[in-house]
PDB file of C-alpha atoms in Angstrom:
ATOM      1  CA  MET A  22      47.450 -54.751-117.102  1.00 65.00           C
ATOM      2  CA  LYS A  23      48.772 -56.445-113.977  1.00 65.00           C
ATOM      3  CA  LYS A  24      46.599 -55.885-110.905  1.00 82.00           C
ATOM      4  CA  LEU A  25      49.072 -54.279-108.530  1.00 89.00           C
ATOM      5  CA  SER A  26      48.869 -51.395-106.121  1.00 92.00           C
ATOM      6  CA  LEU A  27      50.234 -48.102-107.386  1.00 95.00           C
ATOM      7  CA  ARG A  28      53.363 -48.454-105.267  1.00 95.00           C
ATOM      8  CA  GLN A  29      53.912 -52.072-106.321  1.00 96.00           C
ATOM      9  CA  ARG A  30      53.545 -51.091-109.957  1.00 96.00           C
ATOM     10  CA  SER A  31      55.996 -48.203-109.494  1.00 97.00           C
ATOM     11  CA  LEU A  32      58.580 -50.516-107.949  1.00 97.00           C
ATOM     12  CA  GLU A  33      58.120 -53.084-110.729  1.00 97.00           C
ATOM     13  CA  ILE A  34      58.581 -50.354-113.344  1.00 97.00           C
ATOM     14  CA  LEU A  35      61.714 -49.185-111.529  1.00 97.00           C
ATOM     15  CA  LEU A  36      63.133 -52.722-111.490  1.00 97.00           C
ATOM     16  CA  ARG A  37      62.508 -53.189-115.209  1.00 97.00           C
ATOM     17  CA  LEU A  38      64.041 -49.810-116.040  1.00 97.00           C
ATOM     18  CA  LYS A  39      67.165 -50.806-114.096  1.00 96.00           C
ATOM     19  CA  ASN A  40      67.392 -54.015-116.118  1.00 97.00           C
ATOM     20  CA  LEU A  41      66.772 -52.203-119.397  1.00 96.00           C
ATOM     21  CA  TYR A  42      69.240 -49.380-118.779  1.00 96.00           C
ATOM     22  CA  PRO A  43      71.783 -50.641-116.217  1.00 95.00           C
ATOM     23  CA  ASP A  44      74.448 -48.099-117.145  1.00 92.00           C
ATOM     24  CA  ALA A  45      72.196 -45.061-117.472  1.00 90.00           C
ATOM     25  CA  THR A  46      73.842 -41.939-116.122  1.00 91.00           C
ATOM     26  CA  CYS A  47      73.785 -38.178-116.534  1.00 93.00           C
ATOM     27  CA  THR A  48      74.721 -37.436-120.143  1.00 94.00           C
ATOM     28  CA  LEU A  49      76.033 -33.912-119.513  1.00 97.00           C
ATOM     29  CA  ASN A  50      79.814 -33.564-119.534  1.00 97.00           C
ATOM     30  CA  TYR A  51      81.379 -31.785-116.554  1.00 98.00           C
ATOM     31  CA  GLU A  52      84.298 -31.966-114.143  1.00 97.00           C
ATOM     32  CA  THR A  53      83.131 -29.870-111.189  1.00 98.00           C
ATOM     33  CA  PRO A  54      79.832 -29.032-109.456  1.00 98.00           C
ATOM     34  CA  VAL A  55      79.792 -25.530-110.942  1.00 98.00           C
ATOM     35  CA  GLN A  56      80.317 -26.942-114.426  1.00 98.00           C
ATOM     36  CA  LEU A  57      77.411 -29.340-113.880  1.00 98.00           C
ATOM     37  CA  LEU A  58      75.280 -26.438-112.665  1.00 98.00           C
ATOM     38  CA  VAL A  59      76.101 -24.404-115.760  1.00 98.00           C
ATOM     39  CA  ALA A  60      75.556 -27.351-118.119  1.00 98.00           C
ATOM     40  CA  THR A  61      72.181 -28.066-116.521  1.00 97.00           C
ATOM     41  CA  ILE A  62      71.094 -24.438-116.890  1.00 98.00           C
ATOM     42  CA  LEU A  63      72.112 -24.624-120.550  1.00 98.00           C
ATOM     43  CA  SER A  64      70.132 -27.840-121.050  1.00 96.00           C
ATOM     44  CA  ALA A  65      66.795 -26.065-120.585  1.00 93.00           C
ATOM     45  CA  GLN A  66      64.922 -26.293-123.905  1.00 92.00           C
ATOM     46  CA  CYS A  67      68.053 -27.838-125.416  1.00 94.00           C
ATOM     47  CA  THR A  68      69.458 -31.339-125.895  1.00 93.00           C
ATOM     48  CA  ASP A  69      72.325 -32.623-123.782  1.00 95.00           C
ATOM     49  CA  GLU A  70      74.139 -33.436-127.021  1.00 96.00           C
ATOM     50  CA  ARG A  71      74.076 -29.777-128.051  1.00 97.00           C
ATOM     51  CA  VAL A  72      75.153 -28.630-124.584  1.00 98.00           C
ATOM     52  CA  ASN A  73      78.128 -31.015-124.686  1.00 98.00           C
ATOM     53  CA  LYS A  74      79.250 -29.424-127.950  1.00 98.00           C
ATOM     54  CA  VAL A  75      79.182 -25.976-126.367  1.00 98.00           C
ATOM     55  CA  THR A  76      80.708 -26.561-122.937  1.00 98.00           C
ATOM     56  CA  PRO A  77      84.285 -27.559-123.894  1.00 98.00           C
ATOM     57  CA  ALA A  78      85.059 -24.082-125.251  1.00 98.00           C
ATOM     58  CA  LEU A  79      82.983 -22.441-122.516  1.00 98.00           C
ATOM     59  CA  PHE A  80      84.776 -24.219-119.679  1.00 98.00           C
ATOM     60  CA  GLN A  81      88.181 -23.720-121.261  1.00 98.00           C
ATOM     61  CA  ARG A  82      87.541 -19.983-121.266  1.00 98.00           C
ATOM     62  CA  PHE A  83      85.648 -19.835-117.946  1.00 98.00           C
ATOM     63  CA  PRO A  84      86.544 -22.955-115.926  1.00 97.00           C
ATOM     64  CA  ASP A  85      85.127 -21.980-112.527  1.00 98.00           C
ATOM     65  CA  ALA A  86      82.658 -19.763-110.687  1.00 98.00           C
ATOM     66  CA  GLU A  87      85.210 -16.994-110.186  1.00 98.00           C
ATOM     67  CA  LYS A  88      85.857 -16.669-113.919  1.00 98.00           C
ATOM     68  CA  LEU A  89      82.174 -16.939-114.844  1.00 98.00           C
ATOM     69  CA  ALA A  90      81.232 -14.313-112.259  1.00 98.00           C
ATOM     70  CA  ILE A  91      83.349 -11.697-114.044  1.00 98.00           C
ATOM     71  CA  ALA A  92      82.784 -12.914-117.602  1.00 98.00           C
ATOM     72  CA  ASP A  93      81.951 -10.406-120.295  1.00 98.00           C
ATOM     73  CA  ILE A  94      78.260 -11.010-120.895  1.00 98.00           C
ATOM     74  CA  GLU A  95      78.491 -10.676-124.688  1.00 98.00           C
ATOM     75  CA  GLU A  96      81.348 -13.165-124.865  1.00 98.00           C
ATOM     76  CA  LEU A  97      79.394 -15.538-122.661  1.00 98.00           C
ATOM     77  CA  GLU A  98      76.329 -15.180-124.882  1.00 98.00           C
ATOM     78  CA  ASN A  99      78.359 -15.916-128.003  1.00 98.00           C
ATOM     79  CA  LEU A 100      79.798 -19.076-126.463  1.00 98.00           C
ATOM     80  CA  ILE A 101      76.370 -20.474-125.533  1.00 98.00           C
ATOM     81  CA  ARG A 102      74.299 -19.014-128.394  1.00 98.00           C
ATOM     82  CA  SER A 103      73.469 -22.343-130.038  1.00 98.00           C
ATOM     83  CA  THR A 104      71.758 -23.661-126.886  1.00 98.00           C
ATOM     84  CA  GLY A 105      68.911 -21.180-127.346  1.00 97.00           C
ATOM     85  CA  PHE A 106      67.550 -18.496-125.011  1.00 97.00           C
ATOM     86  CA  TYR A 107      71.158 -17.426-124.640  1.00 98.00           C
ATOM     87  CA  HIS A 108      70.438 -13.921-123.294  1.00 98.00           C
ATOM     88  CA  ASN A 109      68.625 -15.261-120.232  1.00 98.00           C
ATOM     89  CA  LYS A 110      70.962 -18.228-119.820  1.00 98.00           C
ATOM     90  CA  ALA A 111      74.065 -16.026-119.874  1.00 98.00           C
ATOM     91  CA  LYS A 112      72.496 -13.611-117.394  1.00 98.00           C
ATOM     92  CA  ASN A 113      71.506 -16.453-115.063  1.00 98.00           C
ATOM     93  CA  ILE A 114      74.866 -18.206-115.271  1.00 98.00           C
ATOM     94  CA  LYS A 115      76.786 -15.055-114.483  1.00 98.00           C
ATOM     95  CA  GLY A 116      74.358 -14.049-111.730  1.00 98.00           C
ATOM     96  CA  ALA A 117      74.420 -17.504-110.146  1.00 98.00           C
ATOM     97  CA  CYS A 118      78.213 -17.590-110.166  1.00 98.00           C
ATOM     98  CA  GLN A 119      78.399 -14.127-108.603  1.00 98.00           C
ATOM     99  CA  ILE A 120      76.269 -15.373-105.707  1.00 98.00           C
ATOM    100  CA  ILE A 121      78.327 -18.570-105.448  1.00 98.00           C
ATOM    101  CA  VAL A 122      81.525 -16.511-105.206  1.00 98.00           C
ATOM    102  CA  ASN A 123      80.212 -13.806-102.892  1.00 98.00           C
ATOM    103  CA  LYS A 124      77.986 -15.880-100.608  1.00 97.00           C
ATOM    104  CA  PHE A 125      79.294 -19.444-100.804  1.00 97.00           C
ATOM    105  CA  ASN A 126      83.073 -18.957-101.168  1.00 96.00           C
ATOM    106  CA  GLY A 127      83.081 -20.180-104.752  1.00 96.00           C
ATOM    107  CA  GLU A 128      81.476 -23.541-103.935  1.00 97.00           C
ATOM    108  CA  VAL A 129      78.109 -24.688-105.228  1.00 98.00           C
ATOM    109  CA  PRO A 130      75.931 -25.161-102.125  1.00 97.00           C
ATOM    110  CA  LYS A 131      74.814 -28.648-101.108  1.00 97.00           C
ATOM    111  CA  ARG A 132      71.375 -27.669 -99.831  1.00 97.00           C
ATOM    112  CA  MET A 133      68.211 -27.412-101.892  1.00 97.00           C
ATOM    113  CA  GLU A 134      66.998 -24.147-100.372  1.00 97.00           C
ATOM    114  CA  LEU A 135      70.353 -22.482-101.053  1.00 98.00           C
ATOM    115  CA  LEU A 136      70.509 -23.705-104.635  1.00 98.00           C
ATOM    116  CA  LEU A 137      67.042 -22.295-105.232  1.00 97.00           C
ATOM    117  CA  GLU A 138      68.394 -18.838-104.386  1.00 97.00           C
ATOM    118  CA  LEU A 139      70.483 -18.902-107.569  1.00 98.00           C
ATOM    119  CA  PRO A 140      69.139 -17.303-110.778  1.00 97.00           C
ATOM    120  CA  GLY A 141      67.980 -19.854-113.321  1.00 96.00           C
ATOM    121  CA  VAL A 142      67.834 -22.667-110.763  1.00 97.00           C
ATOM    122  CA  ALA A 143      64.543 -24.405-110.040  1.00 95.00           C
ATOM    123  CA  ARG A 144      64.036 -27.822-108.443  1.00 95.00           C
ATOM    124  CA  LYS A 145      64.867 -29.708-111.645  1.00 94.00           C
ATOM    125  CA  THR A 146      68.331 -28.164-111.892  1.00 96.00           C
ATOM    126  CA  ALA A 147      68.904 -28.373-108.139  1.00 97.00           C
ATOM    127  CA  ASN A 148      68.001 -32.071-108.083  1.00 96.00           C
ATOM    128  CA  VAL A 149      70.448 -32.827-110.893  1.00 96.00           C
ATOM    129  CA  VAL A 150      73.293 -30.950-109.213  1.00 97.00           C
ATOM    130  CA  LEU A 151      72.713 -32.423-105.769  1.00 97.00           C
ATOM    131  CA  ALA A 152      72.420 -35.982-107.069  1.00 96.00           C
ATOM    132  CA  HIS A 153      75.288 -36.038-109.543  1.00 96.00           C
ATOM    133  CA  ALA A 154      77.755 -33.593-108.019  1.00 97.00           C
ATOM    134  CA  TYR A 155      77.237 -34.594-104.383  1.00 97.00           C
ATOM    135  CA  GLY A 156      75.351 -37.903-104.324  1.00 95.00           C
ATOM    136  CA  ILE A 157      72.411 -36.316-102.476  1.00 96.00           C
ATOM    137  CA  ASN A 158      68.908 -37.410-103.527  1.00 95.00           C
ATOM    138  CA  MET A 159      66.619 -34.601-102.401  1.00 95.00           C
ATOM    139  CA  GLY A 160      63.937 -35.039-105.032  1.00 95.00           C
ATOM    140  CA  VAL A 161      62.927 -36.460-108.410  1.00 96.00           C
ATOM    141  CA  THR A 162      64.003 -34.571-111.506  1.00 95.00           C
ATOM    142  CA  VAL A 163      60.952 -33.919-113.689  1.00 95.00           C
ATOM    143  CA  ASP A 164      61.651 -32.979-117.296  1.00 92.00           C
ATOM    144  CA  THR A 165      59.432 -33.372-120.357  1.00 91.00           C
ATOM    145  CA  HIS A 166      60.194 -37.102-120.691  1.00 92.00           C
ATOM    146  CA  VAL A 167      59.475 -37.829-117.025  1.00 96.00           C
ATOM    147  CA  LYS A 168      56.291 -35.762-117.157  1.00 96.00           C
ATOM    148  CA  ARG A 169      55.043 -37.563-120.282  1.00 96.00           C
ATOM    149  CA  LEU A 170      55.896 -41.087-119.163  1.00 97.00           C
ATOM    150  CA  THR A 171      54.656 -40.832-115.582  1.00 97.00           C
ATOM    151  CA  ASN A 172      51.296 -39.628-116.873  1.00 96.00           C
ATOM    152  CA  ARG A 173      51.120 -42.391-119.473  1.00 96.00           C
ATOM    153  CA  LEU A 174      52.089 -44.957-116.837  1.00 96.00           C
ATOM    154  CA  GLY A 175      49.325 -43.686-114.575  1.00 96.00           C
ATOM    155  CA  LEU A 176      51.700 -42.785-111.735  1.00 97.00           C
ATOM    156  CA  THR A 177      50.369 -39.243-111.529  1.00 96.00           C
ATOM    157  CA  THR A 178      47.450 -37.264-112.878  1.00 95.00           C
ATOM    158  CA  HIS A 179      49.186 -33.915-112.582  1.00 96.00           C
ATOM    159  CA  SER A 180      50.893 -31.717-115.170  1.00 94.00           C
ATOM    160  CA  ASP A 181      52.697 -29.419-112.731  1.00 96.00           C
ATOM    161  CA  PRO A 182      56.300 -30.677-112.251  1.00 94.00           C
ATOM    162  CA  ILE A 183      56.312 -30.011-108.510  1.00 95.00           C
ATOM    163  CA  ARG A 184      53.134 -32.020-107.962  1.00 97.00           C
ATOM    164  CA  ILE A 185      54.453 -34.813-110.192  1.00 97.00           C
ATOM    165  CA  GLU A 186      57.656 -34.838-108.149  1.00 97.00           C
ATOM    166  CA  ARG A 187      55.715 -35.103-104.892  1.00 97.00           C
ATOM    167  CA  ASP A 188      53.712 -38.042-106.230  1.00 97.00           C
ATOM    168  CA  LEU A 189      56.857 -39.871-107.315  1.00 97.00           C
ATOM    169  CA  MET A 190      58.648 -39.217-104.025  1.00 97.00           C
ATOM    170  CA  THR A 191      55.867 -41.087-102.219  1.00 97.00           C
ATOM    171  CA  LEU A 192      56.064 -44.059-104.605  1.00 97.00           C
ATOM    172  CA  LEU A 193      59.811 -44.617-105.017  1.00 97.00           C
ATOM    173  CA  PRO A 194      62.681 -45.341-102.612  1.00 97.00           C
ATOM    174  CA  GLN A 195      64.766 -42.213-102.006  1.00 96.00           C
ATOM    175  CA  PRO A 196      68.078 -43.772-103.184  1.00 95.00           C
ATOM    176  CA  ASP A 197      66.457 -44.354-106.590  1.00 95.00           C
ATOM    177  CA  TRP A 198      64.908 -40.924-107.084  1.00 95.00           C
ATOM    178  CA  GLU A 199      67.532 -39.614-109.500  1.00 92.00           C
ATOM    179  CA  ASN A 200      68.328 -42.829-111.373  1.00 93.00           C
ATOM    180  CA  TRP A 201      64.573 -43.243-111.916  1.00 95.00           C
ATOM    181  CA  SER A 202      64.493 -39.963-113.799  1.00 94.00           C
ATOM    182  CA  ILE A 203      67.534 -40.776-115.933  1.00 94.00           C
ATOM    183  CA  ARG A 204      66.255 -44.210-116.888  1.00 96.00           C
ATOM    184  CA  LEU A 205      62.825 -42.823-117.685  1.00 95.00           C
ATOM    185  CA  VAL A 206      64.492 -40.266-119.968  1.00 94.00           C
ATOM    186  CA  TYR A 207      66.354 -43.082-121.737  1.00 94.00           C
ATOM    187  CA  HIS A 208      63.089 -44.988-122.165  1.00 97.00           C
ATOM    188  CA  GLY A 209      61.299 -41.897-123.401  1.00 95.00           C
ATOM    189  CA  ARG A 210      63.912 -41.387-126.087  1.00 92.00           C
ATOM    190  CA  ALA A 211      64.197 -45.037-127.123  1.00 94.00           C
ATOM    191  CA  VAL A 212      60.636 -46.341-126.870  1.00 96.00           C
ATOM    192  CA  CYS A 213      57.975 -44.065-125.391  1.00 96.00           C
ATOM    193  CA  ASN A 214      58.447 -40.999-127.555  1.00 93.00           C
ATOM    194  CA  ALA A 215      56.001 -38.143-127.689  1.00 91.00           C
ATOM    195  CA  ARG A 216      54.220 -38.802-130.990  1.00 92.00           C
ATOM    196  CA  ASN A 217      54.482 -42.522-131.692  1.00 91.00           C
ATOM    197  CA  PRO A 218      55.203 -44.588-128.576  1.00 94.00           C
ATOM    198  CA  ALA A 219      56.213 -48.148-129.460  1.00 95.00           C
ATOM    199  CA  CYS A 220      53.739 -49.806-127.101  1.00 95.00           C
ATOM    200  CA  GLU A 221      53.849 -53.093-129.021  1.00 94.00           C
ATOM    201  CA  THR A 222      57.546 -53.587-128.153  1.00 95.00           C
ATOM    202  CA  CYS A 223      57.611 -51.808-124.792  1.00 96.00           C
ATOM    203  CA  SER A 224      58.807 -53.858-121.814  1.00 96.00           C
ATOM    204  CA  LEU A 225      56.496 -51.838-119.564  1.00 96.00           C
ATOM    205  CA  ALA A 226      53.335 -52.334-121.626  1.00 95.00           C
ATOM    206  CA  ASP A 227      51.689 -54.786-119.209  1.00 95.00           C
ATOM    207  CA  LEU A 228      52.138 -52.184-116.435  1.00 95.00           C
ATOM    208  CA  CYS A 229      50.923 -49.235-118.472  1.00 95.00           C
ATOM    209  CA  PRO A 230      47.270 -48.151-118.716  1.00 93.00           C
ATOM    210  CA  SER A 231      48.057 -46.112-121.833  1.00 92.00           C
ATOM    211  CA  ALA A 232      49.378 -49.192-123.644  1.00 88.00           C
ATOM    212  CA  GLU A 233      46.350 -51.204-122.512  1.00 73.00           C
ATOM    213  CA  SER A 234      44.007 -48.580-123.935  1.00 69.00           C
ATOM    214  CA  LYS A 235      45.602 -49.071-127.344  1.00 64.00           C
ATOM    215  CA  GLN A 236      44.832 -52.785-127.500  1.00 56.00           C
ATOM    216  CA  PRO A 237      42.325 -53.579-130.258  1.00 46.00           C
ATOM    217  CA  THR A 238      38.816 -54.490-129.176  1.00 40.00           C
ATOM    218  CA  ILE A 239      37.854 -58.016-130.227  1.00 38.00           C
ATOM    219  CA  MET A 240      34.247 -58.276-131.295  1.00 38.00           C
ATOM    220  CA  VAL A 241      32.586 -61.558-130.335  1.00 41.00           C
ATOM    221  CA  GLN A 242      29.896 -62.701-132.730  1.00 43.00           C
TER     222      GLN A 242
END
């Protein structure tokens, strides 16, 4: 593995990810900040592909916060059922939209602390909404791919998403916080998957202690 400082290695990984996935972007379909918020809530424990199959009918029926705030909860549950955990997701979506309507005049707030007041919204969801709806990088989105890869790459030793996020925020330039996460997700899906990471073909292998540990030991006679 290249002998670089942790920050240097992080920046080199970032550069390679940009070259590998130059067009990487949020894969959730949405037209407004509230639709992105809802889609991100739905994406918990669910693939973006599945969410994108559900949201066209959902947003046609309930296109904005005002409509979602007064939605019949059973109808809402039926529309999002296939995303899993639909009871809690429907409750959170409706509750969040009620607060958005009553407290924020129907607009999704642009501040982290205000977003965190909404049901079903933790830092992961808030980071996605701020970055992609408003172009505001307030943190690093940490999902299962980011958690797995940052540990394998030796950029953090933590398992708690908030502590992982703090580590990454000290290593990466703020303008790249969100695109880092997206590109790492792409790499996690394409190369560094959970069970059988393709270390032998990985463009980050020479920067990765986990890949180095898999190299065969050569016995010298």
